[in-house]
Amino acid sequence: MRYVSTRGQAPILSFGEAMLTGLARDGGLYVPETIPTLDKDAIAALAGLSYEDAAFRVMRPFVGDAFSDDEFRSAIAKAYAGFGHAARAPLVQLAPNHFLLELFHGPTLAFKDFAMQLIGQLFQIALQRDGRRVTIVGATSGDTGSAAIEAFRGLDNVDVFILFPHGRVSEVQRRQMTTPSEGNVHALALDGTFDDCQSRLKDMFNHFEFRDAVGLAGVNSINWARVLAQVVYYFTSAVSLGAPHRKVSFTVPTGNFGDIFAGYIAKRMGLPIEKLVIATNQNDILHRCLTTGRYEMGGVKPSISPSMDIEISSNFERALFEAYGRDGGAVAQLMDEMKAKGGFAVSQGAMEWLGETFASGRVSEDETRASIADERAASGELLCPHSAVGVKVAKDHLGAVPMVTLATAHPAKFPDAVEAATGIRPGLPPRMADLFDRAERVTRVPNDLAALEAIVHERRAR
Ligand SMILES: Cc1ncc(COP(=O)(O)O)c(C=O)c1O
Ligand SMILES: N[C@@H](CCOP(=O)(O)O)C(=O)O
């Protein structure tokens, strides 16, 4: 199994190399050269399996010889052992044709744990085998950072630096990142937006001298392994609703486009997905692009679903690569235009391609609050604001096939927004009950590449 860059100019890598490399050296993102498929019998055979067994069968074809079957099985088993629900990703019925996929039963209460717990295990195997150490730098709007810290805290061959936008994450998210006491964890509050954090991270990857000197690795969804691990729950949920004999649609609260791109991969693998619906908050660049054909930045506005306050939606590049017939040169040109002018026009052919697979909707702040309150009244389910964005858009797209909305975070990560909408303040699970009593450790940092690189150089262990 080989991986190629969306910009067509970087070395072709194996799964193991792509996982440890992160961003391709031409600035693009790695994708599989060919996408493996599962036939109807193989998909039907997933029914009744444990989440772990299904995960092995769905992901194995992408991994090649990077890990033995035993290593990969054991990594999967360890990754999900700490989840707080036996099903790992349980499906709850909201209405006759509408289901909620609860992805918040992992250690940090967001869907990021599905991939991060697994790549934590895979990194350990790969690094120990090669006798290597790496410096992970991650950008987060709140959830990726806490999941990464949880997965890598205390490991002696990894330093983990997390950049988050100062004042733009929830208090629970911030404390999840700033209270771990392990010396290899470094929480950095950046003066800027999530897009600034992600741009500086990509700048570090594109600065080869720095990248090679610190052994830079990435665990954002620029890392293919992150996307791959998220493909699994599309299969498990669709199969439990009757796939491959019945079609299913998904609505996905979307920011960096990693989660919904995993759904696209599931579709390409043979899962009968009718539509993948992109649900955005007021930062609606993806919805505007899908409806107007222009990807146009307009400035991020803070919202009550802060993890989706994103305008430079990193994985949309992977979708564009497919939409432009895997033409890396065309993608590179669009990304250059984006950098120079803050936007680009999508060609008619690419728009048609996108429209065949994706639909989209946008939810205002008031509608998000109403969605939390309405769903509580209708089904009793208490939604986090991101999941509420998804549920609202899903309701506008209900049709003949079952609709699954991804519930991407636990409501207790955003207690203020949930309480304002419902009067109910969701509580953290007992294992996190002392989160507000723990001491915080965080460094305020400027939105400046040289300053950030200096901090990483100075603090990482050698
Ligand atoms: C709670 C939550 N929901 C939705 C999203 C959007 O997911 P993606 O960036 O994969 O589109 C994020 C962050 O990315 C998130 O943290
Ligand atoms: N919402 C995310 C943003 C980063 O997403 P990633 O999937 O690319 O790591 C977050 O919570 O940090």
Coordinates of C-alpha atoms and ligand atoms in Angstrom, one line a residue:
M1 CA 0.0 0.0 0.0
R2 CA 1.5 3.3 -1.1
Y3 CA 0.6 6.9 -0.3
V4 CA 0.9 9.9 -2.6
S5 CA 0.7 13.6 -1.9
T6 CA -2.3 15.7 -3.0
R7 CA 0.2 18.1 -4.6
G8 CA 1.9 15.4 -6.6
Q9 CA 5.6 16.4 -5.9
A10 CA 6.5 14.6 -2.6
P11 CA 8.1 11.1 -2.2
I12 CA 5.7 8.2 -2.3
L13 CA 5.6 6.6 1.1
S14 CA 4.4 3.4 2.9
F15 CA 1.7 3.6 5.6
G16 CA 4.2 3.6 8.4
E17 CA 6.3 6.4 6.8
A18 CA 3.2 8.5 6.0
M19 CA 2.0 8.1 9.6
L20 CA 5.3 9.4 11.0
T21 CA 5.8 12.1 8.3
G22 CA 2.6 14.0 8.7
L23 CA 2.5 16.8 6.1
A24 CA 4.0 15.8 2.7
R25 CA 7.2 17.7 1.8
D26 CA 5.5 19.5 -1.1
G27 CA 3.0 20.9 1.4
G28 CA 0.2 18.5 0.5
L29 CA -1.6 15.7 2.4
Y30 CA -1.0 12.0 1.9
V31 CA -3.7 9.8 0.5
P32 CA -3.7 6.1 -0.6
E33 CA -2.6 5.6 -4.2
T34 CA -5.5 3.3 -4.6
I35 CA -8.5 2.9 -2.3
P36 CA -9.1 -0.7 -1.2
T37 CA -12.6 -2.0 -1.4
L38 CA -14.7 -4.5 0.7
D39 CA -17.3 -6.5 -1.2
K40 CA -20.8 -7.0 -0.1
D41 CA -20.1 -10.2 1.8
A42 CA -17.1 -8.7 3.6
I43 CA -19.3 -5.7 4.7
A44 CA -22.2 -8.0 5.7
A45 CA -19.7 -10.1 7.8
L46 CA -19.0 -7.0 10.0
A47 CA -22.4 -7.4 11.5
G48 CA -22.3 -8.6 15.1
L49 CA -18.5 -8.2 15.4
S50 CA -16.9 -6.2 18.3
Y51 CA -15.9 -2.7 17.4
E52 CA -12.2 -3.9 17.6
D53 CA -12.7 -6.8 15.2
A54 CA -14.6 -4.6 12.7
A55 CA -11.8 -2.0 13.0
F56 CA -9.2 -4.6 12.2
R57 CA -11.0 -5.7 9.0
V58 CA -11.8 -2.2 7.8
M59 CA -8.3 -0.7 8.3
R60 CA -6.1 -3.7 7.6
P61 CA -5.9 -3.3 3.8
F62 CA -4.5 0.3 4.2
V63 CA -1.7 -0.7 6.5
G64 CA 0.4 -2.9 4.2
D65 CA 3.4 -4.4 6.0
A66 CA 4.0 -1.5 8.4
F67 CA 2.6 -3.6 11.2
S68 CA 2.1 -7.3 11.6
D69 CA -1.4 -8.6 12.1
D70 CA -0.6 -9.3 15.8
E71 CA 0.9 -5.8 16.3
F72 CA -2.1 -4.2 14.6
R73 CA -4.7 -6.2 16.6
S74 CA -3.0 -5.5 19.8
A75 CA -2.8 -1.7 19.1
I76 CA -6.5 -1.7 18.3
A77 CA -7.4 -3.6 21.5
K78 CA -5.3 -1.2 23.7
A79 CA -6.7 1.9 21.9
Y80 CA -10.3 1.2 22.7
A81 CA -10.0 -0.7 26.1
G82 CA -10.4 2.6 28.0
F83 CA -13.6 3.7 26.3
G84 CA -16.6 4.1 28.6
H85 CA -19.1 2.2 26.5
A86 CA -19.0 -1.4 25.5
A87 CA -20.1 -0.6 21.9
R88 CA -17.4 2.1 21.7
A89 CA -19.6 4.1 19.2
P90 CA -23.2 3.4 20.2
L91 CA -26.1 4.4 17.9
V92 CA -29.1 6.0 19.5
Q93 CA -32.5 6.5 17.7
L94 CA -33.7 10.2 17.8
A95 CA -36.7 9.8 15.4
P96 CA -38.1 7.1 13.1
N97 CA -35.4 7.7 10.4
H98 CA -32.8 9.6 12.3
F99 CA -30.0 8.2 14.5
L100 CA -27.2 9.7 16.6
L101 CA -23.8 8.1 16.5
E102 CA -22.3 8.8 19.9
L103 CA -18.6 9.3 19.4
F104 CA -17.8 10.8 22.8
H105 CA -17.2 7.8 25.1
G106 CA -13.4 8.0 24.8
P107 CA -11.1 9.3 27.5
T108 CA -11.3 13.0 26.5
L109 CA -15.0 12.9 25.5
A110 CA -14.7 13.7 21.8
F111 CA -14.5 11.7 18.5
K112 CA -10.8 12.5 18.3
D113 CA -10.1 9.7 20.8
F114 CA -11.0 7.1 18.2
A115 CA -8.0 8.0 16.0
M116 CA -5.7 9.5 18.6
Q117 CA -5.8 6.5 21.0
L118 CA -5.0 4.2 18.1
I119 CA -2.1 6.3 16.6
G120 CA -0.7 6.7 20.1
Q121 CA -0.3 2.9 20.1
L122 CA 1.0 2.7 16.6
F123 CA 3.5 5.5 17.2
Q124 CA 4.9 3.6 20.2
I125 CA 5.4 0.4 18.2
A126 CA 7.0 2.2 15.3
L127 CA 9.3 4.5 17.4
Q128 CA 10.5 1.7 19.7
R129 CA 11.2 -0.5 16.7
D130 CA 13.3 2.2 15.0
G131 CA 14.8 3.6 18.2
R132 CA 13.6 7.0 17.2
R133 CA 12.1 9.9 19.1
V134 CA 9.8 12.6 17.6
T135 CA 8.5 16.0 18.4
I136 CA 4.8 16.2 17.9
V137 CA 3.3 19.6 17.3
G138 CA -0.4 19.8 17.0
A139 CA -2.9 22.6 16.3
T140 CA -6.3 22.5 18.0
S141 CA -9.5 24.3 18.4
G142 CA -10.0 22.3 21.6
D143 CA -10.5 18.6 21.0
T144 CA -7.6 17.3 19.0
G145 CA -5.2 18.9 21.5
S146 CA -6.7 17.2 24.6
A147 CA -7.0 13.9 22.7
A148 CA -3.3 14.1 21.6
I149 CA -2.1 14.9 25.1
E150 CA -4.0 12.0 26.5
A151 CA -2.6 9.6 23.9
F152 CA 1.0 10.7 24.2
R153 CA 1.5 12.0 27.8
G154 CA 4.4 10.5 29.7
L155 CA 5.9 8.6 26.7
D156 CA 9.7 9.0 26.8
N157 CA 10.3 9.0 23.0
V158 CA 7.8 11.8 22.3
D159 CA 7.4 15.5 23.1
V160 CA 4.0 16.9 22.4
F161 CA 3.4 20.6 21.9
I162 CA -0.2 21.8 21.4
L163 CA -1.0 25.2 19.9
F164 CA -4.5 26.4 20.8
P165 CA -6.2 29.8 20.2
H166 CA -6.0 31.8 23.4
G167 CA -9.5 32.5 24.8
R168 CA -11.3 30.6 22.0
V169 CA -11.7 27.1 23.5
S170 CA -14.1 26.0 26.3
E171 CA -12.8 26.0 29.9
V172 CA -13.1 22.2 30.0
Q173 CA -11.1 21.8 26.8
R174 CA -8.4 24.3 28.1
R175 CA -8.1 22.5 31.4
Q176 CA -7.8 19.1 29.7
M177 CA -4.7 20.5 27.9
T178 CA -3.2 22.5 30.7
T179 CA -3.5 20.3 33.7
P180 CA -1.5 17.2 32.7
S181 CA 1.7 17.3 34.7
E182 CA 3.9 15.1 32.6
G183 CA 7.1 16.9 31.4
N184 CA 6.7 15.9 27.8
V185 CA 3.4 17.8 27.5
H186 CA 3.6 21.5 26.5
A187 CA 0.3 23.5 26.1
L188 CA 0.8 26.8 24.1
A189 CA -2.0 29.4 24.0
L190 CA -1.5 31.3 20.8
D191 CA -2.6 34.9 20.2
G192 CA -4.8 34.2 17.2
T193 CA -7.4 31.8 15.7
F194 CA -7.3 28.1 15.1
D195 CA -6.4 28.8 11.5
D196 CA -3.3 30.7 12.7
C197 CA -2.3 27.7 14.9
Q198 CA -2.7 25.4 11.9
S199 CA -0.9 27.7 9.5
R200 CA 2.1 28.0 11.9
L201 CA 2.1 24.3 12.2
K202 CA 2.2 23.9 8.5
D203 CA 4.9 26.5 8.3
M204 CA 7.0 24.4 10.7
F205 CA 6.5 21.4 8.4
N206 CA 7.5 23.5 5.4
H207 CA 10.7 24.7 7.1
F208 CA 12.8 21.6 6.4
E209 CA 15.8 22.6 8.6
F210 CA 13.6 22.9 11.7
R211 CA 11.5 19.9 10.7
D212 CA 14.4 17.6 10.4
A213 CA 16.3 19.0 13.4
V214 CA 13.5 18.3 15.9
G215 CA 12.1 15.2 14.2
L216 CA 8.7 16.9 13.6
A217 CA 5.6 14.7 13.5
G218 CA 2.0 15.6 13.2
V219 CA -1.2 14.2 14.7
N220 CA -3.7 16.5 13.2
S221 CA -5.9 15.1 10.5
I222 CA -3.1 16.0 8.1
N223 CA -1.9 12.6 9.2
W224 CA -3.6 9.9 7.1
A225 CA -3.7 7.5 10.0
R226 CA -6.1 9.9 11.8
V227 CA -8.6 9.8 8.9
L228 CA -8.3 6.0 8.5
A229 CA -9.2 5.3 12.1
Q230 CA -12.4 7.4 11.6
V231 CA -13.5 5.3 8.7
V232 CA -14.4 2.5 11.0
Y233 CA -17.5 3.9 12.7
Y234 CA -19.1 4.7 9.4
F235 CA -19.0 1.0 8.7
T236 CA -20.1 -0.2 12.1
S237 CA -23.1 2.2 12.3
A238 CA -24.2 1.6 8.7
V239 CA -24.0 -2.2 9.1
S240 CA -26.1 -2.0 12.2
L241 CA -28.8 -0.2 10.1
G242 CA -28.8 -2.8 7.4
A243 CA -25.8 -2.1 5.1
P244 CA -24.8 -3.4 2.6
H245 CA -28.4 -4.2 1.8
R246 CA -29.7 -0.8 2.7
K247 CA -28.3 2.7 2.0
V248 CA -27.5 5.1 4.8
S249 CA -26.7 8.9 4.8
F250 CA -24.6 10.7 7.3
T251 CA -24.6 14.3 8.6
V252 CA -21.2 15.4 10.0
P253 CA -20.5 18.5 12.0
T254 CA -17.6 19.8 10.0
G255 CA -14.6 22.1 10.5
N256 CA -11.3 20.7 9.2
F257 CA -13.1 18.2 6.9
G258 CA -11.3 15.1 8.4
D259 CA -14.3 13.4 9.8
I260 CA -16.5 13.7 6.8
F261 CA -13.6 12.8 4.5
A262 CA -13.3 9.5 6.4
G263 CA -17.0 9.0 5.4
Y264 CA -16.1 9.5 1.8
I265 CA -13.3 6.9 2.1
A266 CA -15.9 4.5 3.6
K267 CA -18.1 5.1 0.5
R268 CA -15.2 4.5 -1.9
M269 CA -14.5 1.3 -0.1
G270 CA -18.0 0.1 -1.0
L271 CA -20.2 1.2 1.9
P272 CA -23.6 2.2 0.3
I273 CA -23.7 5.8 1.5
E274 CA -26.3 7.9 -0.2
K275 CA -25.2 11.4 0.9
L276 CA -22.6 12.9 3.2
V277 CA -24.0 16.1 4.6
I278 CA -21.6 18.8 5.7
A279 CA -23.0 20.7 8.7
T280 CA -21.3 24.0 9.5
N281 CA -21.8 26.6 12.2
Q282 CA -21.8 30.4 11.3
N283 CA -18.2 29.8 10.0
D284 CA -19.8 28.4 6.9
I285 CA -17.0 28.6 4.3
L286 CA -17.6 24.9 3.2
H287 CA -21.4 25.4 2.9
R288 CA -20.8 28.6 0.9
C289 CA -18.3 26.8 -1.3
L290 CA -20.7 23.9 -2.0
T291 CA -23.5 26.3 -2.9
T292 CA -21.6 29.1 -4.8
G293 CA -18.5 27.3 -6.2
R294 CA -16.1 29.8 -4.5
Y295 CA -14.0 29.0 -1.5
E296 CA -13.7 32.4 0.0
M297 CA -12.3 33.4 3.4
G298 CA -14.2 36.1 5.3
G299 CA -12.8 36.0 8.8
V300 CA -13.6 33.5 11.6
K301 CA -16.3 34.6 14.1
P302 CA -16.2 32.9 17.6
S303 CA -19.2 30.7 18.1
I304 CA -20.7 28.4 20.8
S305 CA -19.4 25.4 18.8
P306 CA -15.8 26.6 19.0
S307 CA -14.1 23.4 17.7
M308 CA -15.6 24.2 14.3
D309 CA -14.5 27.8 14.2
I310 CA -12.3 27.1 11.2
E311 CA -11.9 28.7 7.7
I312 CA -8.8 26.9 6.3
S313 CA -10.4 23.5 6.2
S314 CA -7.3 21.4 5.8
N315 CA -8.8 18.1 4.5
F316 CA -10.9 19.8 1.9
E317 CA -7.7 19.6 -0.1
R318 CA -8.0 15.8 -0.1
A319 CA -11.6 16.2 -1.5
L320 CA -10.4 18.6 -4.1
F321 CA -7.7 16.1 -5.1
E322 CA -10.4 13.6 -5.9
A323 CA -12.7 16.2 -7.5
Y324 CA -9.9 17.3 -9.9
G325 CA -9.3 13.7 -11.0
R326 CA -6.2 13.4 -8.7
D327 CA -4.4 16.2 -10.5
G328 CA -1.8 17.3 -7.9
G329 CA -0.7 20.3 -10.1
A330 CA -4.3 21.6 -10.1
V331 CA -4.6 21.3 -6.4
A332 CA -1.2 23.0 -5.8
Q333 CA -2.4 25.9 -7.9
L334 CA -5.6 26.3 -5.9
M335 CA -3.7 26.2 -2.6
D336 CA -1.3 28.8 -3.9
E337 CA -4.2 31.0 -4.9
M338 CA -5.8 30.5 -1.5
K339 CA -2.5 31.7 0.2
A340 CA -2.1 34.7 -2.1
K341 CA -5.7 35.9 -2.5
G342 CA -7.7 34.2 0.4
G343 CA -9.9 32.2 -1.9
F344 CA -10.3 30.4 -5.2
A345 CA -13.0 29.3 -7.7
V346 CA -13.8 25.6 -8.0
S347 CA -14.1 24.3 -11.6
Q348 CA -17.5 23.3 -12.8
G349 CA -16.4 19.6 -13.2
A350 CA -15.1 19.6 -9.6
M351 CA -18.3 21.1 -8.3
E352 CA -20.4 18.4 -10.1
W353 CA -18.1 15.8 -8.5
L354 CA -18.6 17.3 -5.0
G355 CA -22.3 17.6 -5.5
E356 CA -22.7 13.9 -6.3
T357 CA -21.3 12.9 -2.9
F358 CA -21.8 15.9 -0.5
A359 CA -24.7 18.1 0.5
S360 CA -24.4 20.9 3.1
G361 CA -26.1 23.2 5.5
R362 CA -25.3 26.1 7.8
V363 CA -26.6 26.7 11.3
S364 CA -26.7 30.1 13.1
E365 CA -26.0 30.6 16.8
D366 CA -29.7 30.9 17.6
E367 CA -30.5 27.8 15.6
T368 CA -27.7 25.9 17.5
R369 CA -29.2 26.8 20.9
A370 CA -32.7 25.9 19.6
S371 CA -31.5 22.6 18.3
I372 CA -30.0 21.7 21.7
A373 CA -33.3 22.6 23.4
D374 CA -35.6 21.0 20.9
E375 CA -33.7 17.7 20.9
R376 CA -33.7 17.6 24.6
A377 CA -37.5 18.1 24.6
A378 CA -38.1 15.6 21.7
S379 CA -35.9 12.7 22.5
G380 CA -34.3 13.5 25.9
E381 CA -30.8 13.5 24.3
L382 CA -28.5 16.3 25.6
L383 CA -26.4 17.5 22.6
C384 CA -23.1 19.4 22.6
P385 CA -23.3 22.5 20.4
H386 CA -21.4 20.8 17.5
S387 CA -23.7 17.8 17.5
A388 CA -26.6 20.2 17.7
V389 CA -25.4 21.8 14.5
G390 CA -25.3 18.4 12.9
V391 CA -28.8 17.4 14.1
K392 CA -30.3 20.6 12.8
V393 CA -28.8 20.2 9.3
A394 CA -29.7 16.5 9.3
K395 CA -33.3 17.3 9.9
D396 CA -33.3 19.5 6.8
H397 CA -31.9 16.6 4.8
L398 CA -34.0 13.7 6.0
G399 CA -35.3 11.4 3.2
A400 CA -36.1 7.8 2.5
V401 CA -32.8 6.3 3.8
P402 CA -31.8 6.3 7.4
M403 CA -29.8 9.4 8.4
V404 CA -27.0 9.1 11.0
T405 CA -25.8 12.3 12.7
L406 CA -22.4 12.1 14.2
A407 CA -22.4 13.3 17.9
T408 CA -18.8 14.5 18.0
A409 CA -18.4 15.6 21.6
H410 CA -19.9 15.1 25.1
P411 CA -22.1 18.0 26.2
A412 CA -20.1 18.3 29.4
K413 CA -17.2 19.8 27.4
F414 CA -19.4 22.8 26.7
P415 CA -21.5 23.2 29.8
D416 CA -22.2 26.9 29.5
A417 CA -23.7 26.6 26.0
V418 CA -25.8 23.6 27.0
E419 CA -27.0 25.2 30.2
A420 CA -27.9 28.4 28.4
A421 CA -30.0 26.4 25.9
T422 CA -31.7 23.9 28.3
G423 CA -31.2 25.0 31.9
I424 CA -29.3 21.8 32.5
R425 CA -25.6 21.9 33.4
P426 CA -24.1 18.6 32.2
G427 CA -21.5 17.1 34.6
L428 CA -18.2 15.6 33.8
P429 CA -17.7 11.8 34.4
P430 CA -16.4 11.0 37.9
R431 CA -12.8 10.3 36.7
M432 CA -12.6 14.0 35.6
A433 CA -14.5 15.4 38.6
D434 CA -11.4 17.2 39.9
L435 CA -10.5 18.9 36.6
F436 CA -11.3 22.3 38.0
D437 CA -9.1 21.8 41.1
R438 CA -5.9 20.8 39.2
A439 CA -3.1 23.3 38.6
E440 CA -2.8 24.6 35.1
R441 CA 0.5 24.9 33.1
V442 CA 0.4 26.9 29.9
T443 CA 2.6 29.3 28.0
R444 CA 1.1 32.3 26.1
V445 CA 2.8 32.5 22.7
P446 CA 2.7 35.0 19.8
N447 CA 1.5 34.1 16.3
D448 CA 5.1 34.1 15.1
L449 CA 6.9 31.2 13.5
A450 CA 10.4 32.0 14.8
A451 CA 9.2 32.4 18.4
L452 CA 7.3 29.2 18.3
E453 CA 10.2 27.2 16.8
A454 CA 12.5 28.6 19.5
I455 CA 10.1 27.4 22.2
V456 CA 10.0 23.9 20.7
H457 CA 13.8 23.8 20.3
E458 CA 14.3 24.9 23.9
R459 CA 11.8 22.7 25.6
R460 CA 11.9 19.4 23.8
A461 CA 14.0 16.7 25.4
R462 CA 17.0 15.5 23.4
Ligands
LIG1 C1 -16.5 18.5 18.6 C2 -16.1 18.6 17.2 N1 -17.0 18.5 16.3 C3 -16.7 18.6 15.0 C4 -15.4 18.9 14.6 C5 -15.1 19.0 13.1 O1 -14.5 17.8 12.7 P1 -13.5 17.9 11.4 O2 -12.5 18.9 11.7 O3 -13.0 16.6 11.2 O4 -14.4 18.4 10.3 C6 -14.5 19.1 15.6 C7 -13.1 19.4 15.2 O5 -12.5 19.2 14.3 C8 -14.8 18.9 16.9 O6 -13.9 19.0 17.8
LIG2 N1 -11.7 20.7 15.8 C1 -10.3 20.3 15.8 C2 -9.5 21.0 14.8 C3 -8.3 20.2 14.4 O1 -8.8 19.1 13.7 P1 -7.9 17.9 13.2 O2 -8.9 16.8 13.0 O3 -7.3 18.3 11.9 O4 -6.9 17.5 14.1 C4 -9.8 20.3 17.2 O5 -10.6 20.1 18.1 O6 -8.7 20.6 17.4

